[in-house]
Short mmCIF file of C-alpha atoms in Angstrom, two decimals:
data_model
loop_
_atom_site.label_atom_id
_atom_site.label_comp_id
_atom_site.label_asym_id
_atom_site.label_seq_id
_atom_site.Cartn_x
_atom_site.Cartn_y
_atom_site.Cartn_z
CA MET A 1 -26.38 -4.04 21.94
CA ARG A 2 -23.75 -4.63 19.23
CA ILE A 3 -21.19 -7.31 19.56
CA GLY A 4 -18.33 -4.64 19.07
CA LEU A 5 -19.55 -2.52 21.77
CA ARG A 6 -20.07 -5.37 23.94
CA ILE A 7 -16.42 -6.44 23.60
CA LEU A 8 -15.53 -2.85 24.27
CA LEU A 9 -17.20 -2.68 27.71
CA GLY A 10 -15.99 -5.95 28.61
CA TYR A 11 -12.21 -5.17 27.52
CA PHE A 12 -12.66 -1.68 29.08
CA LEU A 13 -14.24 -3.15 32.30
CA ILE A 14 -11.52 -5.52 32.70
CA VAL A 15 -8.58 -3.07 32.26
CA ALA A 16 -10.50 -0.26 34.21
CA LEU A 17 -10.46 -2.90 37.16
CA ALA A 18 -7.01 -4.02 36.67
CA ALA A 19 -5.79 -0.26 36.64
CA PHE A 20 -7.85 0.60 39.42
CA LEU A 21 -6.67 -2.25 41.72
CA LEU A 22 -3.24 -1.73 40.62
CA MET A 23 -3.30 2.07 41.43
CA ARG A 24 -5.02 1.22 44.80
CA VAL A 25 -2.10 -1.30 45.49
CA PHE A 26 0.39 1.13 44.63
CA THR A 27 -1.10 4.03 46.46
CA GLN A 28 -1.45 2.07 49.47
CA GLU A 29 2.10 0.66 49.50
CA ILE A 30 3.40 4.18 48.64
CA LYS A 31 3.46 5.69 52.26
CA PRO A 32 4.43 2.42 54.54
CA GLY A 33 7.22 2.07 51.58
CA VAL A 34 8.34 5.55 52.05
CA ARG A 35 8.12 5.18 55.88
CA GLN A 36 10.08 1.78 56.25
CA ALA A 37 12.89 3.69 54.15
CA MET A 38 13.06 6.39 56.46
CA GLU A 39 12.90 4.04 59.54
CA ASP A 40 15.81 1.99 58.05
CA THR A 41 17.90 5.40 57.80
CA LEU A 42 17.01 6.53 61.22
CA ALA A 43 17.99 3.14 62.58
CA ASP A 44 21.48 3.76 61.29
CA THR A 45 21.73 7.08 62.39
CA ALA A 46 20.61 6.31 65.69
CA ASN A 47 23.60 3.54 66.12
CA VAL A 48 25.97 5.93 64.58
CA LEU A 49 25.11 8.87 66.93
CA ALA A 50 24.81 6.49 70.07
CA GLU A 51 28.09 5.35 69.19
CA LEU A 52 29.35 8.84 69.28
CA ALA A 53 27.55 9.91 72.47
CA THR A 54 28.68 6.89 74.42
CA ASP A 55 31.91 8.78 75.51
CA ASP A 56 29.99 11.68 76.90
CA PHE A 57 27.33 9.90 78.38
CA LEU A 58 29.84 7.65 80.42
CA ALA A 59 31.88 10.94 81.54
CA GLY A 60 28.44 12.28 82.86
CA ARG A 61 28.42 15.28 80.40
CA ILE A 62 26.01 14.34 77.95
CA ASP A 63 24.19 17.39 78.24
CA ASP A 64 26.77 19.86 78.03
CA GLY A 65 29.80 18.06 76.24
CA ARG A 66 31.18 18.33 72.71
CA PHE A 67 28.36 15.76 71.60
CA ALA A 68 25.59 17.98 72.65
CA ALA A 69 26.98 20.91 71.37
CA ARG A 70 27.57 19.34 67.79
CA VAL A 71 24.02 18.39 67.75
CA ARG A 72 22.62 21.99 69.03
CA ALA A 73 24.68 23.33 66.21
CA LEU A 74 23.12 20.95 63.47
CA GLY A 75 19.92 23.05 64.01
CA ALA A 76 21.43 26.14 62.81
CA ARG A 77 23.15 24.35 59.63
CA ASP A 78 22.01 25.65 56.34
CA ILE A 79 21.90 22.48 54.42
CA GLY A 80 20.93 23.91 51.20
CA ALA A 81 19.89 20.64 49.19
CA ASN A 82 17.74 20.16 46.30
CA ILE A 83 16.34 16.55 46.62
CA TRP A 84 14.36 15.66 43.53
CA GLY A 85 12.84 18.84 43.26
CA PHE A 86 12.38 19.89 46.62
CA ARG A 87 14.25 22.33 48.72
CA LYS A 88 15.60 21.29 52.05
CA SER A 89 17.59 24.10 54.01
CA GLN A 90 17.66 22.68 57.46
CA ALA A 91 17.81 19.17 59.53
CA GLU A 92 14.61 18.22 60.88
CA TYR A 93 16.05 15.54 63.54
CA ARG A 94 15.43 15.67 67.12
CA VAL A 95 17.84 13.66 69.24
CA TYR A 96 17.07 12.89 72.91
CA VAL A 97 19.05 10.49 75.28
CA THR A 98 17.80 9.02 78.48
CA ASP A 99 19.62 7.08 81.25
CA ALA A 100 19.12 3.24 82.37
CA ALA A 101 15.83 4.86 84.15
CA GLY A 102 14.37 6.11 81.01
CA VAL A 103 14.80 9.81 82.02
CA VAL A 104 15.60 12.28 79.60
CA VAL A 105 19.11 13.51 80.24
CA PHE A 106 19.83 14.99 76.75
CA ASP A 107 17.19 16.80 74.58
CA SER A 108 18.51 18.43 71.23
CA THR A 109 15.21 20.70 71.55
CA GLY A 110 15.63 21.19 75.47
CA ARG A 111 11.74 20.74 76.00
CA ASP A 112 11.47 17.40 77.47
CA LEU A 113 14.59 17.45 79.45
CA GLY A 114 14.18 15.56 82.79
CA ARG A 115 11.00 13.99 81.84
CA ASP A 116 10.45 10.08 82.42
CA TYR A 117 10.02 8.44 78.83
CA SER A 118 10.65 4.84 80.48
CA ARG A 119 6.92 4.00 79.15
CA TRP A 120 7.75 4.84 75.66
CA ASN A 121 8.35 1.73 73.28
CA ASP A 122 11.49 3.23 71.81
CA VAL A 123 13.18 3.90 75.45
CA LEU A 124 11.25 0.71 76.81
CA LEU A 125 12.29 -1.90 74.46
CA THR A 126 15.78 -0.58 73.70
CA LEU A 127 16.37 -0.85 77.47
CA ARG A 128 15.17 -4.53 77.45
CA GLY A 129 17.69 -5.14 74.48
CA GLN A 130 15.01 -5.23 71.81
CA TYR A 131 14.59 -3.09 68.85
CA GLY A 132 12.87 0.06 69.85
CA ALA A 133 10.80 2.26 67.72
CA ARG A 134 7.52 4.13 67.81
CA SER A 135 5.42 6.39 65.67
CA THR A 136 3.46 9.00 67.81
CA ARG A 137 0.98 11.63 66.82
CA SER A 138 1.22 15.08 68.39
CA ASP A 139 -2.81 15.40 67.33
CA PRO A 140 -4.44 12.21 67.81
CA ASP A 141 -6.84 12.88 65.36
CA ASP A 142 -4.32 14.01 62.49
CA ASP A 143 -2.00 11.29 60.99
CA SER A 144 0.04 14.06 59.14
CA THR A 145 1.48 15.05 62.71
CA SER A 146 2.93 11.73 63.56
CA VAL A 147 6.61 11.56 64.61
CA MET A 148 8.68 8.54 64.10
CA HIS A 149 11.22 7.50 66.84
CA VAL A 150 13.80 5.07 66.47
CA ALA A 151 16.18 4.26 69.34
CA ALA A 152 19.73 2.62 69.69
CA PRO A 153 21.45 1.60 72.91
CA ILE A 154 24.25 3.14 74.60
CA ARG A 155 26.43 0.47 76.00
CA ASP A 156 29.29 0.27 78.71
CA GLY A 157 30.71 -2.82 77.54
CA ARG A 158 28.06 -5.20 77.27
CA ARG A 159 25.60 -3.43 79.47
CA ILE A 160 22.75 -0.98 78.31
CA VAL A 161 23.23 2.08 80.24
CA GLY A 162 21.16 4.34 78.28
CA VAL A 163 19.06 5.14 75.11
CA LEU A 164 19.68 7.52 72.43
CA THR A 165 16.53 8.34 70.01
CA VAL A 166 16.33 10.02 66.66
CA ALA A 167 13.12 11.40 65.91
CA LYS A 168 11.72 12.61 62.45
CA PRO A 169 8.31 13.90 61.59
CA ASN A 170 6.61 12.00 58.98
CA SER A 171 5.46 15.33 57.28
CA ALA A 172 9.16 15.84 56.15
CA ILE A 173 8.47 12.82 53.64
CA ALA A 174 4.89 13.71 52.92
CA PRO A 175 5.57 15.91 49.56
CA PHE A 176 7.39 12.91 48.28
CA ILE A 177 4.62 10.53 49.05
CA ALA A 178 2.28 13.15 47.65
CA ARG A 179 4.30 13.42 44.44
CA SER A 180 4.44 9.81 43.78
CA GLU A 181 0.81 9.19 44.26
CA ARG A 182 0.26 11.89 42.11
CA THR A 183 2.47 10.45 39.26
CA ILE A 184 1.00 6.92 39.72
CA LEU A 185 -2.86 8.24 39.41
CA ARG A 186 -1.53 10.21 36.51
CA TRP A 187 -0.14 7.50 34.53
CA GLY A 188 -3.00 5.28 35.58
CA PHE A 189 -5.42 7.65 34.09
CA VAL A 190 -2.91 7.56 30.66
CA LEU A 191 -3.11 3.83 30.99
CA LEU A 192 -6.91 3.99 31.22
CA GLY A 193 -7.00 6.33 28.23
CA THR A 194 -4.51 4.42 26.14
CA ALA A 195 -6.79 1.19 26.93
CA LEU A 196 -9.86 2.90 25.91
CA ALA A 197 -8.04 4.21 22.75
CA VAL A 198 -6.84 0.86 21.83
CA GLY A 199 -10.35 -0.86 22.83
CA LEU A 200 -12.13 1.66 20.63
CA LEU A 201 -9.82 0.60 17.84
CA ALA A 202 -10.31 -2.89 18.29
CA ALA A 203 -13.95 -2.81 18.38
CA TRP A 204 -14.07 -0.52 15.37
CA TRP A 205 -11.78 -2.66 13.60
CA LEU A 206 -14.07 -5.62 14.74
CA SER A 207 -17.20 -3.83 13.80
CA ARG A 208 -16.06 -3.23 10.19
CA GLN A 209 -15.04 -6.54 9.74
CA LEU A 210 -18.55 -8.23 10.93
CA GLY A 211 -20.36 -5.08 9.26
CA GLY A 212 -18.86 -5.99 6.06
CA LEU A 213 -19.46 -9.56 6.30
CA ARG A 214 -23.14 -8.60 7.51
CA ARG A 215 -23.73 -6.22 4.38
CA TYR A 216 -22.38 -8.89 1.97
CA ALA A 217 -24.76 -11.30 3.63
CA ASP A 218 -27.67 -9.12 3.38
CA ALA A 219 -26.76 -8.13 -0.20
CA VAL A 220 -26.71 -11.71 -1.18
CA THR A 221 -30.24 -12.49 0.57
CA ALA A 222 -31.58 -9.51 -1.51
CA GLY A 223 -30.45 -10.98 -4.66
CA ALA A 224 -28.15 -7.92 -5.59
CA LEU A 225 -24.65 -8.09 -7.02
CA ALA A 226 -22.18 -8.45 -3.82
CA THR A 227 -18.57 -8.49 -3.77
CA LEU A 228 -16.72 -10.28 -0.90
CA PRO A 229 -15.17 -7.61 1.36
CA ASP A 230 -11.82 -7.48 2.39
CA ALA A 231 -10.97 -9.20 5.76
CA ALA A 232 -8.18 -10.54 7.64
CA GLY A 233 -7.41 -13.63 9.80
CA GLU A 234 -10.28 -15.52 11.00
CA PHE A 235 -12.82 -12.84 9.22
CA ALA A 236 -11.38 -13.78 5.88
CA ASP A 237 -11.68 -17.38 6.61
CA LEU A 238 -15.27 -16.72 7.48
CA GLY A 239 -15.87 -14.37 4.53
CA ARG A 240 -14.37 -17.28 1.98
CA ALA A 241 -16.61 -19.79 3.72
CA LEU A 242 -19.92 -17.44 3.04
CA GLU A 243 -18.71 -17.10 -0.52
CA THR A 244 -18.36 -20.55 -1.00
CA MET A 245 -21.70 -21.46 0.58
CA ARG A 246 -23.21 -18.65 -1.31
CA GLU A 247 -21.89 -20.24 -4.69
CA ARG A 248 -22.91 -23.44 -4.02
CA LEU A 249 -26.24 -22.56 -2.95
CA GLU A 250 -26.85 -19.95 -5.92
CA GLY A 251 -25.45 -22.76 -8.23
CA LYS A 252 -27.82 -25.23 -7.04
CA GLN A 253 -30.99 -23.02 -7.27
CA TYR A 254 -29.84 -21.66 -10.35
CA VAL A 255 -29.51 -24.81 -12.37
CA GLU A 256 -32.88 -25.69 -11.03
CA ARG A 257 -34.51 -22.59 -11.93
CA TYR A 258 -33.12 -22.62 -15.62
CA VAL A 259 -34.03 -26.26 -15.84
CA HIS A 260 -37.75 -25.60 -15.21
CA ALA A 261 -37.56 -22.07 -17.14
CA LEU A 262 -35.68 -23.87 -20.26
CA THR A 263 -37.98 -26.90 -20.27
CA HIS A 264 -41.15 -24.70 -20.29
CA GLU A 265 -39.71 -22.39 -23.18
CA LEU A 266 -38.66 -25.33 -25.46
CA LYS A 267 -42.11 -26.89 -25.22
CA ALA A 268 -43.48 -24.60 -27.91
CA PRO A 269 -40.62 -25.21 -30.75
CA LEU A 270 -40.24 -28.65 -29.87
CA SER A 271 -44.22 -29.37 -30.33
CA ALA A 272 -44.08 -27.28 -33.73
CA ILE A 273 -41.14 -29.32 -34.96
CA ARG A 274 -42.79 -32.69 -33.99
CA GLY A 275 -46.01 -31.69 -35.76
CA ALA A 276 -44.40 -30.53 -38.76
CA ALA A 277 -42.26 -33.84 -38.78
CA GLU A 278 -45.31 -35.93 -38.30
CA LEU A 279 -47.02 -33.98 -41.49
CA LEU A 280 -43.76 -34.41 -43.50
CA GLU A 281 -43.80 -38.22 -43.13
CA THR A 282 -47.02 -38.39 -45.04
CA PRO A 283 -47.55 -37.40 -48.58
CA LEU A 284 -47.95 -33.51 -49.12
CA PRO A 285 -47.98 -30.96 -52.18
CA GLU A 286 -44.62 -29.38 -52.68
CA ALA A 287 -45.76 -26.26 -51.18
CA ASP A 288 -46.85 -27.51 -47.98
CA ARG A 289 -43.62 -29.62 -47.56
CA ARG A 290 -41.74 -26.47 -48.24
CA ARG A 291 -43.69 -24.78 -45.45
CA PHE A 292 -43.23 -27.36 -42.90
CA ALA A 293 -39.69 -27.77 -43.66
CA ALA A 294 -39.19 -24.20 -43.26
CA THR A 295 -41.08 -24.52 -39.68
CA VAL A 296 -38.55 -27.04 -38.71
CA VAL A 297 -35.57 -24.85 -39.60
CA ALA A 298 -37.24 -21.59 -37.91
CA GLN A 299 -37.95 -23.60 -34.98
CA GLY A 300 -34.60 -25.11 -34.66
CA GLU A 301 -32.75 -21.67 -35.10
CA ARG A 302 -35.05 -20.33 -32.47
CA MET A 303 -33.80 -22.98 -30.04
CA THR A 304 -30.23 -22.29 -30.99
CA GLN A 305 -30.82 -18.94 -30.49
CA MET A 306 -32.42 -19.30 -27.18
CA ILE A 307 -29.73 -21.60 -25.98
CA ASP A 308 -26.58 -19.24 -26.95
CA LYS A 309 -28.56 -16.19 -25.37
CA LEU A 310 -29.27 -18.14 -22.25
CA LEU A 311 -25.82 -19.26 -22.12
CA ALA A 312 -24.58 -15.60 -22.59
CA LEU A 313 -27.17 -14.77 -19.69
CA ALA A 314 -25.53 -17.12 -17.33
CA ALA A 315 -22.28 -16.28 -17.64
CA VAL A 316 -23.13 -12.64 -16.92
CA GLU A 317 -25.49 -13.38 -14.09
CA HIS A 318 -22.53 -15.72 -12.49
CA ARG A 319 -20.47 -12.93 -12.51
CA GLN A 320 -20.31 -10.56 -9.23
CA ARG A 321 -17.83 -8.05 -10.38
CA LEU A 322 -16.01 -6.98 -13.56
CA GLU A 323 -12.69 -8.81 -13.39
CA GLN A 324 -10.61 -6.12 -15.55
CA PRO A 325 -12.67 -3.05 -16.36
CA GLU A 326 -11.12 -0.55 -18.91
CA PRO A 327 -11.90 2.70 -20.46
CA VAL A 328 -14.34 1.95 -23.39
CA PRO A 329 -14.92 4.87 -26.02
CA ALA A 330 -18.27 5.52 -25.86
CA ALA A 331 -19.11 6.70 -29.50
CA ALA A 332 -16.48 3.83 -30.94
CA MET A 333 -18.34 1.25 -29.00
CA LEU A 334 -21.76 2.45 -30.32
CA GLU A 335 -20.66 2.44 -33.96
CA ALA A 336 -19.30 -1.18 -33.45
CA ALA A 337 -22.50 -2.31 -31.94
CA LEU A 338 -24.72 -0.57 -34.92
CA THR A 339 -22.86 -1.76 -37.93
CA PRO A 340 -24.32 -5.30 -38.15
CA PHE A 341 -27.95 -3.36 -38.28
CA ARG A 342 -26.82 -0.90 -40.94
CA ASP A 343 -25.53 -3.48 -43.05
CA ASP A 344 -28.74 -5.58 -43.24
CA PRO A 345 -31.03 -4.47 -45.68
CA ARG A 346 -33.87 -6.26 -43.87
CA ARG A 347 -33.51 -4.34 -40.79
CA VAL A 348 -35.13 -1.13 -40.20
CA PRO A 349 -32.66 1.95 -40.57
CA VAL A 350 -30.97 3.12 -37.12
CA ALA A 351 -30.15 6.76 -36.64
CA LEU A 352 -27.14 7.53 -34.33
CA ASP A 353 -26.99 10.95 -32.60
CA ILE A 354 -24.06 11.50 -30.24
CA ASP A 355 -23.71 14.80 -28.12
CA ALA A 356 -20.72 16.75 -28.84
CA ARG A 357 -19.94 16.70 -25.02
CA CYS A 358 -19.60 12.76 -25.30
CA ARG A 359 -17.34 12.35 -28.49
CA THR A 360 -14.16 11.59 -26.42
CA ALA A 361 -16.24 10.29 -23.45
CA SER A 362 -15.54 6.74 -22.08
CA LEU A 363 -17.56 4.08 -20.35
CA PHE A 364 -16.47 1.86 -17.41
CA GLY A 365 -16.31 -1.54 -18.26
CA ASP A 366 -16.09 -4.41 -20.65
CA ALA A 367 -16.06 -3.43 -24.28
CA PHE A 368 -17.81 -6.95 -25.59
CA LEU A 369 -20.50 -6.75 -22.98
CA LEU A 370 -21.13 -3.28 -23.63
CA ARG A 371 -21.70 -3.84 -27.51
CA GLN A 372 -23.71 -7.04 -26.87
CA MET A 373 -25.88 -5.04 -24.65
CA VAL A 374 -26.61 -2.22 -27.08
CA ALA A 375 -27.04 -4.92 -29.98
CA ASN A 376 -29.75 -6.43 -27.70
CA LEU A 377 -31.57 -3.31 -27.37
CA VAL A 378 -31.41 -2.47 -31.04
CA ASP A 379 -32.40 -5.67 -31.91
CA ASN A 380 -35.48 -5.75 -29.70
CA ALA A 381 -36.22 -2.17 -31.09
CA CYS A 382 -36.12 -3.20 -34.65
CA ASP A 383 -38.55 -6.15 -34.00
CA PHE A 384 -40.98 -3.80 -32.74
CA ALA A 385 -40.45 -0.88 -35.20
CA PRO A 386 -42.87 -0.52 -38.25
CA ALA A 387 -41.65 -0.59 -41.86
CA GLY A 388 -40.36 2.84 -42.69
CA SER A 389 -39.79 4.13 -39.43
CA VAL A 390 -36.08 4.56 -37.70
CA VAL A 391 -34.62 3.38 -34.62
CA ASP A 392 -33.00 6.55 -32.95
CA VAL A 393 -29.89 6.07 -30.50
CA THR A 394 -28.68 8.55 -28.77
CA LEU A 395 -25.80 9.60 -26.46
CA ALA A 396 -25.75 12.18 -23.78
CA PRO A 397 -24.37 13.11 -20.60
CA VAL A 398 -26.92 12.98 -17.63
CA ALA A 399 -26.25 14.16 -13.72
CA GLY A 400 -23.84 12.21 -11.61
CA GLY A 401 -21.10 12.20 -14.18
CA ARG A 402 -22.78 9.30 -16.19
CA LEU A 403 -23.63 8.76 -19.80
CA ALA A 404 -27.32 8.01 -21.04
CA ILE A 405 -27.61 5.61 -24.11
CA THR A 406 -31.18 5.62 -25.47
CA VAL A 407 -32.52 3.44 -28.02
CA ALA A 408 -36.20 4.44 -29.20
CA ASP A 409 -38.54 2.84 -31.70
CA ARG A 410 -42.16 3.84 -33.03
CA GLY A 411 -43.69 0.65 -32.57
CA PRO A 412 -46.86 -0.14 -30.65
CA GLY A 413 -44.79 0.62 -27.33
CA VAL A 414 -45.07 -1.45 -24.05
CA PRO A 415 -48.63 -2.47 -22.58
CA ALA A 416 -49.14 -1.02 -19.04
CA TYR A 417 -49.10 -4.51 -17.29
CA ALA A 418 -45.65 -5.41 -18.97
CA LEU A 419 -43.92 -2.38 -17.69
CA ASP A 420 -42.77 -4.15 -14.64
CA ARG A 421 -41.92 -7.42 -16.06
CA VAL A 422 -40.07 -6.77 -19.31
CA PHE A 423 -36.71 -7.41 -17.91
CA GLU A 424 -37.67 -10.77 -16.46
CA ARG A 425 -35.96 -13.93 -17.83
CA PHE A 426 -38.20 -15.77 -20.86
CA TYR A 427 -40.81 -12.72 -20.62
CA SER A 428 -41.66 -11.62 -24.01
CA LEU A 429 -44.37 -9.80 -26.00
CA PRO A 430 -45.83 -10.79 -29.42
CA ARG A 431 -44.35 -9.23 -32.37
CA PRO A 432 -46.64 -6.66 -34.14
CA HIS A 433 -45.75 -7.96 -37.72
CA GLY A 434 -47.12 -11.75 -36.37
CA GLY A 435 -43.80 -13.28 -35.94
CA SER A 436 -43.31 -15.69 -33.21
CA ARG A 437 -42.53 -14.53 -29.67
CA SER A 438 -38.63 -13.85 -28.95
CA SER A 439 -36.65 -16.12 -26.30
CA GLY A 440 -37.28 -13.33 -23.36
CA ILE A 441 -33.69 -13.33 -22.80
CA GLY A 442 -32.11 -10.21 -24.66
CA LEU A 443 -33.79 -7.61 -22.06
CA ALA A 444 -32.58 -9.90 -19.01
CA PHE A 445 -29.54 -9.89 -20.44
CA VAL A 446 -29.36 -5.85 -20.75
CA ALA A 447 -30.37 -5.59 -17.33
CA GLU A 448 -27.73 -7.82 -15.84
CA VAL A 449 -24.94 -6.20 -17.79
CA ALA A 450 -26.26 -2.60 -16.74
CA ALA A 451 -26.11 -4.03 -13.06
CA LEU A 452 -22.55 -5.54 -13.59
CA HIS A 453 -21.33 -2.07 -14.63
CA GLY A 454 -22.86 -0.10 -11.88
CA GLY A 455 -25.63 1.07 -13.98
CA ARG A 456 -29.33 0.45 -14.57
CA ALA A 457 -31.61 -0.34 -17.66
CA THR A 458 -34.98 1.06 -17.94
CA LEU A 459 -37.86 0.77 -20.45
CA GLY A 460 -40.75 2.88 -21.07
CA ASN A 461 -43.05 4.39 -23.61
CA ARG A 462 -42.22 7.20 -25.80
CA ASP A 463 -43.92 10.44 -26.44
CA GLY A 464 -45.76 10.24 -29.65
CA GLY A 465 -45.84 6.41 -30.03
CA GLY A 466 -43.29 3.55 -29.28
CA ALA A 467 -40.78 2.58 -26.74
CA VAL A 468 -37.95 3.79 -25.40
CA ALA A 469 -35.06 2.00 -23.67
CA THR A 470 -32.39 3.90 -21.47
CA LEU A 471 -29.03 2.71 -20.29
CA GLU A 472 -27.17 5.03 -17.57
CA LEU A 473 -23.82 4.11 -17.19
CA PRO A 474 -20.57 5.30 -15.08
CA GLN A 475 -17.93 7.01 -16.98
CA TRP A 476 -14.26 6.01 -16.53
CA PRO A 477 -12.72 7.54 -13.67
CA GLY A 478 -11.46 10.97 -14.31
CA ALA A 479 -13.19 11.31 -17.56
CA THR A 480 -15.00 14.19 -18.55
CA SER A 481 -17.73 14.59 -20.94
#
């Protein structure tokens, strides 16, 4: 399981558990909270009515006096109230009064007049001077039928002579409780949805940051050109640490590899120079002396070229990306790269053919590196081209909005065993004219520059004999050919 998914599941589990507990607490507290508020209101109402009923009760006319008439008239009153979206048309109070023995002497509904209520908690406790209240179900198995009763004493001086009880069915407040529960549940689900969305966003961001660093590490491991991905916070610090580690490890390996390779490649010219120098120390005919002196100069020049090309290759290999790419007119770049070969009479003639669709096309990259890359290919082709032949250079569009530069000669071609190795550093083939091998760095430089520009270089054999090198390079964004 990916770390982003793990974090998402853990985060959502914690939020869901917290939301569940919160909703459960709220929903469990709504009903008792509302009923407590109703009980408080009933207690106030009972005490107010007990004060109003005292005169009629003491005068013995509690069932037919003015108090009884007004309370009974309450049932016919149209309240016409709109309470938080709920219509209320009539009062739902039941009022009854018991004497000091607990016998009902007044009942606003008239159904329990004369009954003994002395054992009900509201009457029993109030007659004892305590707070009397109860909640009783008319159907023992149905909580929705419960009725709350709150009593208040009727006093004659300091003596309790009766009890007035106000009763109200709990079903009267059930719609408010249900609506509150629905509201809490609805917002609870909104909370869960929001938490899930935030979790998904956070997991996506985290996976994106880690994925970028993982792909970067994989690319570095594979030896490909890799650019440190954009990151934020600790991920940026981690990315910079990985980049620093890569640079140091690559730098160490790079130096070791180059030292070994350079040492190997310099052995041949150094041996030739040492042999020529030893012979020059002895008396020699003038012709031999000149030949050995020319050998020293040629081998020295070979080492110089090797070192210069090696430095150029090292500079390109060290770069992970183009710092400031620019549009490079393809036709003008090719003309500039081929000019030195056309001006040198010792070189094989070079012919340039540019497709009409590419006359105004531009390449994406570094003009200097592109010229050097083409020059290396042409130089290599001229070394293998036989006298009297022509090196053909073409520029044409290819699929994917790219441009293809081909350099073809009519030389011996590339042996099958060398096709997969021609772009390796220090790998070279003998020249057909008997000259010494090249440094084996030119084609490696070509491959590195092509990759740096987001393109690729290939080398194969040409129909009819010879070799053909192909460069596929991206055009400048928005350019048309």
